[in-house]
Structure formats: C-alpha cells, structure tokens
GROMACS .gro file of C-alpha atoms in nm:
model
  145
    1MET     CA    1  -2.854  -2.667   5.175
    2LYS     CA    2  -2.772  -2.825   5.525
    3LYS     CA    3  -3.065  -2.926   5.743
    4ASN     CA    4  -3.089  -2.696   6.049
    5LYS     CA    5  -3.222  -2.752   6.398
    6THR     CA    6  -3.553  -2.610   6.315
    7SER     CA    7  -3.625  -2.844   6.021
    8LYS     CA    8  -3.963  -3.004   6.032
    9TYR     CA    9  -4.095  -3.334   5.878
   10ILE     CA   10  -4.355  -3.256   5.606
   11ILE     CA   11  -4.575  -3.470   5.430
   12ILE     CA   12  -4.725  -3.351   5.094
   13VAL     CA   13  -5.020  -3.556   4.928
   14GLY     CA   14  -5.044  -3.492   4.578
   15CYS     CA   15  -4.754  -3.394   4.345
   16GLY     CA   16  -4.924  -3.157   4.087
   17GLY     CA   17  -4.815  -2.805   4.020
   18LEU     CA   18  -4.886  -2.678   4.365
   19GLY     CA   19  -4.755  -2.990   4.567
   20SER     CA   20  -4.424  -2.993   4.357
   21SER     CA   21  -4.366  -2.631   4.397
   22ILE     CA   22  -4.441  -2.644   4.764
   23ALA     CA   23  -4.205  -2.957   4.813
   24GLY     CA   24  -3.921  -2.786   4.611
   25GLN     CA   25  -3.935  -2.466   4.825
   26LEU     CA   26  -3.964  -2.658   5.166
   27SER     CA   27  -3.707  -2.907   5.068
   28ALA     CA   28  -3.446  -2.625   4.966
   29ALA     CA   29  -3.537  -2.459   5.284
   30GLY     CA   30  -3.387  -2.757   5.491
   31ASN     CA   31  -3.700  -2.936   5.579
   32ASN     CA   32  -3.752  -3.315   5.558
   33VAL     CA   33  -4.025  -3.377   5.291
   34VAL     CA   34  -4.205  -3.675   5.162
   35VAL     CA   35  -4.415  -3.621   4.857
   36VAL     CA   36  -4.699  -3.898   4.812
   37ASP     CA   37  -4.874  -3.945   4.479
   38ARG     CA   38  -5.053  -4.230   4.282
   39ASP     CA   39  -4.885  -4.149   3.952
   40ARG     CA   40  -4.513  -4.219   3.916
   41GLU     CA   41  -4.510  -3.949   3.636
   42ALA     CA   42  -4.620  -3.659   3.863
   43PHE     CA   43  -4.256  -3.689   4.038
   44LYS     CA   44  -4.124  -3.539   3.731
   45LYS     CA   45  -4.272  -3.205   3.831
   46LEU     CA   46  -4.065  -3.208   4.125
   47PRO     CA   47  -3.774  -2.921   4.081
   48PRO     CA   48  -3.418  -3.046   4.073
   49GLU     CA   49  -3.326  -2.904   4.407
   50PHE     CA   50  -3.586  -3.130   4.585
   51SER     CA   51  -3.388  -3.353   4.806
   52GLY     CA   52  -3.681  -3.538   4.970
   53PHE     CA   53  -3.821  -3.871   4.938
   54THR     CA   54  -4.132  -3.992   4.702
   55ILE     CA   55  -4.386  -4.255   4.774
   56MET     CA   56  -4.594  -4.388   4.493
   57THR     CA   57  -4.914  -4.517   4.633
   58GLU     CA   58  -5.307  -4.464   4.633
   59VAL     CA   59  -5.324  -4.155   4.834
   60ILE     CA   60  -5.638  -4.242   4.998
   61GLY     CA   61  -5.610  -4.524   5.257
   62LYS     CA   62  -5.396  -4.604   5.558
   63SER     CA   63  -5.114  -4.751   5.403
   64ALA     CA   64  -5.007  -4.424   5.225
   65LEU     CA   65  -4.999  -4.218   5.558
   66VAL     CA   66  -4.838  -4.504   5.743
   67ASP     CA   67  -4.563  -4.538   5.465
   68SER     CA   68  -4.508  -4.176   5.487
   69LYS     CA   69  -4.438  -4.191   5.864
   70ILE     CA   70  -4.730  -3.971   5.943
   71GLU     CA   71  -4.680  -4.028   6.311
   72GLN     CA   72  -4.362  -3.829   6.305
   73ALA     CA   73  -4.509  -3.544   6.080
   74HIS     CA   74  -4.519  -3.190   6.195
   75ILE     CA   75  -4.696  -3.083   5.885
   76LEU     CA   76  -4.922  -3.244   5.629
   77ILE     CA   77  -5.035  -3.053   5.334
   78ALA     CA   78  -5.326  -3.227   5.116
   79SER     CA   79  -5.276  -3.091   4.767
   80THR     CA   80  -5.439  -3.336   4.542
   81ASP     CA   81  -5.690  -3.216   4.272
   82ASP     CA   82  -5.987  -3.332   4.429
   83ASP     CA   83  -6.175  -3.166   4.741
   84ASN     CA   84  -6.293  -3.473   4.879
   85THR     CA   85  -5.978  -3.640   4.889
   86ASN     CA   86  -5.814  -3.351   5.035
   87ILE     CA   87  -6.077  -3.336   5.323
   88MET     CA   88  -6.050  -3.700   5.395
   89ILE     CA   89  -5.677  -3.690   5.410
   90ALA     CA   90  -5.670  -3.374   5.608
   91GLN     CA   91  -5.926  -3.516   5.860
   92ILE     CA   92  -5.738  -3.844   5.903
   93ALA     CA   93  -5.416  -3.636   5.982
   94LYS     CA   94  -5.569  -3.402   6.221
   95MET     CA   95  -5.794  -3.636   6.397
   96ILE     CA   96  -5.650  -3.986   6.410
   97TYR     CA   97  -5.265  -3.911   6.371
   98HIS     CA   98  -5.304  -3.560   6.549
   99VAL     CA   99  -5.055  -3.373   6.308
  100PRO     CA  100  -5.001  -3.031   6.473
  101LYS     CA  101  -5.045  -2.852   6.131
  102VAL     CA  102  -5.270  -2.953   5.876
  103ILE     CA  103  -5.327  -2.749   5.547
  104ALA     CA  104  -5.568  -2.851   5.255
  105ARG     CA  105  -5.622  -2.717   4.912
  106VAL     CA  106  -5.979  -2.645   4.832
  107PHE     CA  107  -6.103  -2.556   4.511
  108GLU     CA  108  -6.477  -2.484   4.603
  109PRO     CA  109  -6.501  -2.188   4.815
  110SER     CA  110  -6.817  -2.303   4.971
  111ARG     CA  111  -6.653  -2.611   5.139
  112MET     CA  112  -6.399  -2.396   5.323
  113ARG     CA  113  -6.617  -2.356   5.618
  114VAL     CA  114  -6.614  -2.757   5.674
  115TYR     CA  115  -6.251  -2.753   5.687
  116GLU     CA  116  -6.247  -2.453   5.919
  117ASP     CA  117  -6.479  -2.628   6.145
  118LEU     CA  118  -6.238  -2.905   6.171
  119ASP     CA  119  -5.948  -2.680   6.245
  120ILE     CA  120  -5.779  -2.746   5.912
  121GLU     CA  121  -5.621  -2.442   5.751
  122THR     CA  122  -5.710  -2.401   5.384
  123ILE     CA  123  -5.569  -2.270   5.073
  124SER     CA  124  -5.816  -2.188   4.787
  125PRO     CA  125  -5.689  -2.116   4.450
  126THR     CA  126  -6.028  -1.984   4.355
  127VAL     CA  127  -6.039  -1.728   4.628
  128LEU     CA  128  -5.650  -1.631   4.576
  129ALA     CA  129  -5.691  -1.595   4.213
  130ALA     CA  130  -6.035  -1.394   4.263
  131SER     CA  131  -5.868  -1.164   4.531
  132VAL     CA  132  -5.552  -1.103   4.305
  133VAL     CA  133  -5.766  -1.014   3.988
  134SER     CA  134  -6.007  -0.786   4.218
  135ASP     CA  135  -5.708  -0.612   4.374
  136SER     CA  136  -5.555  -0.551   4.035
  137ILE     CA  137  -5.870  -0.399   3.914
  138LEU     CA  138  -5.971  -0.190   4.232
  139ASN     CA  139  -5.602  -0.082   4.269
  140GLU     CA  140  -5.539   0.032   3.926
  141GLY     CA  141  -5.644   0.394   3.983
  142ASP     CA  142  -5.833   0.618   3.762
  143VAL     CA  143  -5.787   0.549   3.378
  144GLU     CA  144  -5.861   0.825   3.144
  145SER     CA  145  -6.059   0.749   2.829
   0.00000   0.00000   0.00000
C-alpha cells in the first residue's frame, strides 16, 4: 500500500498480541510505524504485511524513545504487558516529548483515572471484555426454559 499525504508517524511500545496487531493494521493503512520491544522473538508476531521498523531495546529508558525518533511522532501507543511501564512511557511521551496523541493499555481499571488526569487515552482489555460479555448477555432477549 502506498503512503498517503495523511500518513502518521506512530510508535508502538510492546509487540505482544495487541501491539503487533495494531502495528500491522496501521502499517497496512499507509502509516509509518516503529515497534519497540525488548524481546527479539516478539517481532515474529508482526503480520507479513507489516512494513515498518523494529527496535530491540529495553522499553523503559530514554534511549528507546530517542532511538525511535519520538520527537517526530504523531502518536505513541504504550502496549506492554505492564501497567506501570505503560504509564511511565505514556507520561514521558506526553509531558517531555509533547507527542500529540498518546494511548496506553491498562489492565487494572482502577488505574484508568490516573491516565485520564494526565490527558492520556486508555484502552483497557478488562473493561472492553466485560462490556462485550455483559452486552452479549443483556442483549440476548428472553430465553424460554
């Protein structure tokens, strides 16, 4: 797919199931995507259509963000498997590098308020799953016994 004039420079920190899926979709849509992870094996999860770059380094620390050219980023997505890591990366991106859009995955719903107070968007698999399950049950209609 060709890059279009509206393509964005996006950094994804964490290449697990969520990070690799997002990277594939955003790359296929013509965005410039860089994925950062500390585990070389994690990059094997990226789909074949991924055309971006990968950086293997410790995700916490200034070098990971500098190496990923964070000063050019339009969007940063913190999608590691650790809430504390995600909040730290998100805060640095938002407050120090002034990345316009920062999204962080958060597993523990009670922590979402902290992110919101920092003007960081959140995605919570726990909240999303609970909503889908509840909707499935509540919208099922009357079931005869």
